[in-house]
Structures are given as structure tokens and as C-alpha cells.
Tab-separated table of N, CA and C in Angstrom:
chain	number	residue	atom	x	y	z
A	1	GLY	N	18.105	7.975	-7.213
A	1	GLY	CA	18.684	9.224	-6.723
A	1	GLY	C	17.975	9.780	-5.515
A	2	GLY	N	18.577	10.789	-4.887
A	2	GLY	CA	17.999	11.412	-3.706
A	2	GLY	C	16.734	12.194	-4.000
A	3	GLU	N	16.635	12.687	-5.237
A	3	GLU	CA	15.474	13.501	-5.615
A	3	GLU	C	14.163	12.766	-5.343
A	4	MET	N	14.101	11.524	-5.790
A	4	MET	CA	12.858	10.777	-5.713
A	4	MET	C	12.431	10.581	-4.271
A	5	SER	N	13.379	10.418	-3.350
A	5	SER	CA	12.996	10.155	-1.967
A	5	SER	C	12.305	11.365	-1.336
A	6	ASN	N	12.677	12.573	-1.766
A	6	ASN	CA	11.969	13.761	-1.287
A	6	ASN	C	10.511	13.715	-1.707
A	7	TYR	N	10.294	13.348	-2.972
A	7	TYR	CA	8.938	13.270	-3.503
A	7	TYR	C	8.165	12.161	-2.788
A	8	LYS	N	8.832	11.019	-2.611
A	8	LYS	CA	8.163	9.891	-1.983
A	8	LYS	C	7.801	10.196	-0.531
A	9	SER	N	8.701	10.846	0.184
A	9	SER	CA	8.382	11.161	1.578
A	9	SER	C	7.285	12.220	1.654
A	10	ALA	N	7.207	13.082	0.636
A	10	ALA	CA	6.132	14.067	0.579
A	10	ALA	C	4.783	13.368	0.383
A	11	ILE	N	4.753	12.372	-0.510
A	11	ILE	CA	3.530	11.581	-0.716
A	11	ILE	C	3.141	10.872	0.582
A	12	ASP	N	4.122	10.281	1.245
A	12	ASP	CA	3.854	9.600	2.518
A	12	ASP	C	3.248	10.569	3.518
A	13	ARG	N	3.789	11.768	3.554
A	13	ARG	CA	3.286	12.766	4.486
A	13	ARG	C	1.831	13.134	4.171
A	14	LEU	N	1.533	13.297	2.883
A	14	LEU	CA	0.151	13.596	2.482
A	14	LEU	C	-0.786	12.475	2.897
A	15	ASN	N	-0.337	11.236	2.708
A	15	ASN	CA	-1.179	10.092	3.038
A	15	ASN	C	-1.453	9.994	4.543
A	16	ARG	N	-0.594	10.594	5.342
A	16	ARG	CA	-0.786	10.563	6.801
A	16	ARG	C	-1.666	11.712	7.300
A	17	CYS	N	-1.958	12.673	6.439
A	17	CYS	CA	-2.754	13.821	6.857
A	17	CYS	C	-4.160	13.390	7.260
A	18	GLU	N	-4.685	14.036	8.286
A	18	GLU	CA	-6.003	13.662	8.784
A	18	GLU	C	-6.976	14.831	8.800
A	19	SER	N	-6.515	15.995	8.369
A	19	SER	CA	-7.392	17.161	8.339
A	19	SER	C	-6.912	18.131	7.262
A	20	LEU	N	-7.781	19.097	6.940
A	20	LEU	CA	-7.372	20.129	5.988
A	20	LEU	C	-6.176	20.903	6.516
A	21	GLY	N	-6.132	21.106	7.829
A	21	GLY	CA	-5.005	21.805	8.437
A	21	GLY	C	-3.694	21.078	8.196
A	22	ASP	N	-3.746	19.733	8.336
A	22	ASP	CA	-2.553	18.917	8.081
A	22	ASP	C	-2.085	19.088	6.640
A	23	ILE	N	-3.054	19.025	5.721
A	23	ILE	CA	-2.729	19.155	4.292
A	23	ILE	C	-2.113	20.522	4.025
A	24	ASP	N	-2.713	21.541	4.612
A	24	ASP	CA	-2.240	22.909	4.426
A	24	ASP	C	-0.787	23.048	4.880
A	25	LEU	N	-0.496	22.515	6.063
A	25	LEU	CA	0.870	22.560	6.582
A	25	LEU	C	1.817	21.788	5.690
A	26	ALA	N	1.376	20.621	5.234
A	26	ALA	CA	2.219	19.794	4.374
A	26	ALA	C	2.549	20.549	3.084
A	27	LEU	N	1.532	21.148	2.470
A	27	LEU	CA	1.761	21.856	1.208
A	27	LEU	C	2.682	23.059	1.399
A	28	LYS	N	2.541	23.757	2.523
A	28	LYS	CA	3.459	24.873	2.807
A	28	LYS	C	4.889	24.366	2.915
A	29	GLY	N	5.025	23.209	3.568
A	29	GLY	CA	6.342	22.603	3.704
A	29	GLY	C	6.922	22.219	2.345
A	30	PHE	N	6.062	21.647	1.479
A	30	PHE	CA	6.531	21.242	0.152
A	30	PHE	C	7.009	22.457	-0.634
A	31	GLU	N	6.293	23.576	-0.481
A	31	GLU	CA	6.693	24.789	-1.205
A	31	GLU	C	8.073	25.258	-0.762
A	32	ARG	N	8.354	25.143	0.544
A	32	ARG	CA	9.687	25.512	1.031
A	32	ARG	C	10.747	24.585	0.437
A	33	VAL	N	10.444	23.277	0.432
A	33	VAL	CA	11.381	22.292	-0.121
A	33	VAL	C	11.613	22.571	-1.611
A	34	HIS	N	10.547	22.940	-2.300
A	34	HIS	CA	10.636	23.272	-3.721
A	34	HIS	C	11.512	24.506	-3.946
A	35	LYS	N	11.347	25.506	-3.076
A	35	LYS	CA	12.130	26.746	-3.200
A	35	LYS	C	13.628	26.495	-3.132
A	36	VAL	N	14.033	25.560	-2.263
A	36	VAL	CA	15.462	25.286	-2.135
A	36	VAL	C	15.941	24.259	-3.155
A	37	GLY	N	15.015	23.834	-4.044
A	37	GLY	CA	15.433	23.016	-5.168
A	37	GLY	C	15.380	21.520	-4.955
A	38	HIS	N	14.720	21.064	-3.896
A	38	HIS	CA	14.661	19.629	-3.625
A	38	HIS	C	13.415	18.954	-4.177
A	39	LEU	N	12.498	19.756	-4.744
A	39	LEU	CA	11.372	19.200	-5.499
A	39	LEU	C	11.302	19.948	-6.823
A	40	THR	N	11.011	19.239	-7.902
A	40	THR	CA	10.877	19.905	-9.199
A	40	THR	C	9.495	20.546	-9.307
A	41	ASP	N	9.331	21.404	-10.313
A	41	ASP	CA	8.023	22.027	-10.549
A	41	ASP	C	6.943	20.974	-10.747
A	42	SER	N	7.262	19.948	-11.554
A	42	SER	CA	6.241	18.934	-11.845
A	42	SER	C	5.931	18.096	-10.609
A	43	GLU	N	6.929	17.852	-9.763
A	43	GLU	CA	6.671	17.122	-8.514
A	43	GLU	C	5.742	17.923	-7.611
A	44	LEU	N	5.998	19.229	-7.516
A	44	LEU	CA	5.147	20.085	-6.696
A	44	LEU	C	3.706	20.074	-7.222
A	45	GLN	N	3.558	20.126	-8.535
A	45	GLN	CA	2.220	20.073	-9.132
A	45	GLN	C	1.536	18.743	-8.841
A	46	ARG	N	2.300	17.656	-8.929
A	46	ARG	CA	1.716	16.338	-8.642
A	46	ARG	C	1.290	16.242	-7.184
A	47	LEU	N	2.079	16.825	-6.292
A	47	LEU	CA	1.728	16.816	-4.867
A	47	LEU	C	0.459	17.622	-4.622
A	48	ASP	N	0.334	18.760	-5.316
A	48	ASP	CA	-0.877	19.573	-5.208
A	48	ASP	C	-2.113	18.784	-5.630
A	49	SER	N	-2.006	18.073	-6.772
A	49	SER	CA	-3.184	17.355	-7.234
A	49	SER	C	-3.458	16.134	-6.376
A	50	LYS	N	-2.412	15.526	-5.814
A	50	LYS	CA	-2.590	14.424	-4.860
A	50	LYS	C	-3.338	14.922	-3.625
A	51	ALA	N	-2.956	16.094	-3.133
A	51	ALA	CA	-3.627	16.680	-1.969
A	51	ALA	C	-5.106	16.890	-2.272
A	52	LEU	N	-5.392	17.376	-3.475
A	52	LEU	CA	-6.771	17.607	-3.882
A	52	LEU	C	-7.551	16.293	-3.921
A	53	ASP	N	-6.919	15.245	-4.473
A	53	ASP	CA	-7.549	13.915	-4.502
A	53	ASP	C	-7.933	13.458	-3.102
A	54	ILE	N	-7.006	13.640	-2.156
A	54	ILE	CA	-7.250	13.215	-0.780
A	54	ILE	C	-8.430	13.981	-0.190
A	55	ILE	N	-8.449	15.292	-0.407
A	55	ILE	CA	-9.538	16.124	0.114
A	55	ILE	C	-10.875	15.700	-0.488
A	56	LEU	N	-10.889	15.429	-1.796
A	56	LEU	CA	-12.121	14.995	-2.455
A	56	LEU	C	-12.585	13.649	-1.905
A	57	ASP	N	-11.641	12.754	-1.630
A	57	ASP	CA	-11.982	11.467	-1.013
A	57	ASP	C	-12.672	11.681	0.327
A	58	TRP	N	-12.113	12.572	1.150
A	58	TRP	CA	-12.704	12.846	2.460
A	58	TRP	C	-14.121	13.370	2.316
A	59	GLN	N	-14.320	14.260	1.340
A	59	GLN	CA	-15.633	14.862	1.174
A	59	GLN	C	-16.666	13.819	0.775
A	60	GLU	N	-16.259	12.853	-0.051
A	60	GLU	CA	-17.159	11.765	-0.421
A	60	GLU	C	-17.551	10.959	0.810
A	61	VAL	N	-16.567	10.712	1.660
A	61	VAL	CA	-16.804	9.930	2.878
A	61	VAL	C	-17.772	10.673	3.805
A	62	THR	N	-17.539	11.975	3.996
A	62	THR	CA	-18.342	12.712	4.976
A	62	THR	C	-19.754	13.008	4.479
A	63	GLN	N	-19.960	12.907	3.156
A	63	GLN	CA	-21.293	13.167	2.618
A	63	GLN	C	-22.233	11.970	2.773
A	64	CYS	N	-21.691	10.817	3.106
A	64	CYS	CA	-22.519	9.610	3.227
A	64	CYS	C	-23.539	9.769	4.357
């Protein structure tokens, strides 16, 4: 279905982020998409935790 592609493209977008600013913009965008009903509550939550994972990965890298 079309629903999954919204979620998948959101994940792709997160994976392309290169800064906290990028992540912030992406998450704001996801919230708008969620508001109009194109992402479910659980998808939005999964995207939030994915974003957190990415940020934590970066922090591990920069602490080396």
C-alpha cells in the first residue's frame, strides 16, 4: 500500500541527514505528514526513535 512508502521515504530521509539541523527539519516534516494522516502514530514514534539512534551513533563517532 501507499502508507508504507511514506514511512520508507521518511526512513530514507533520516538516513541522509548529516546534522542535527537536518534531523530537526526532517522530524518537523514528519509531524506535518502525520497531521494530515499519511503516517500512523506508531510510525511517527518509530521515526523518532530512529532519529535518536542516528544521533547516538554520531555522538559515538565524534567522541573517538
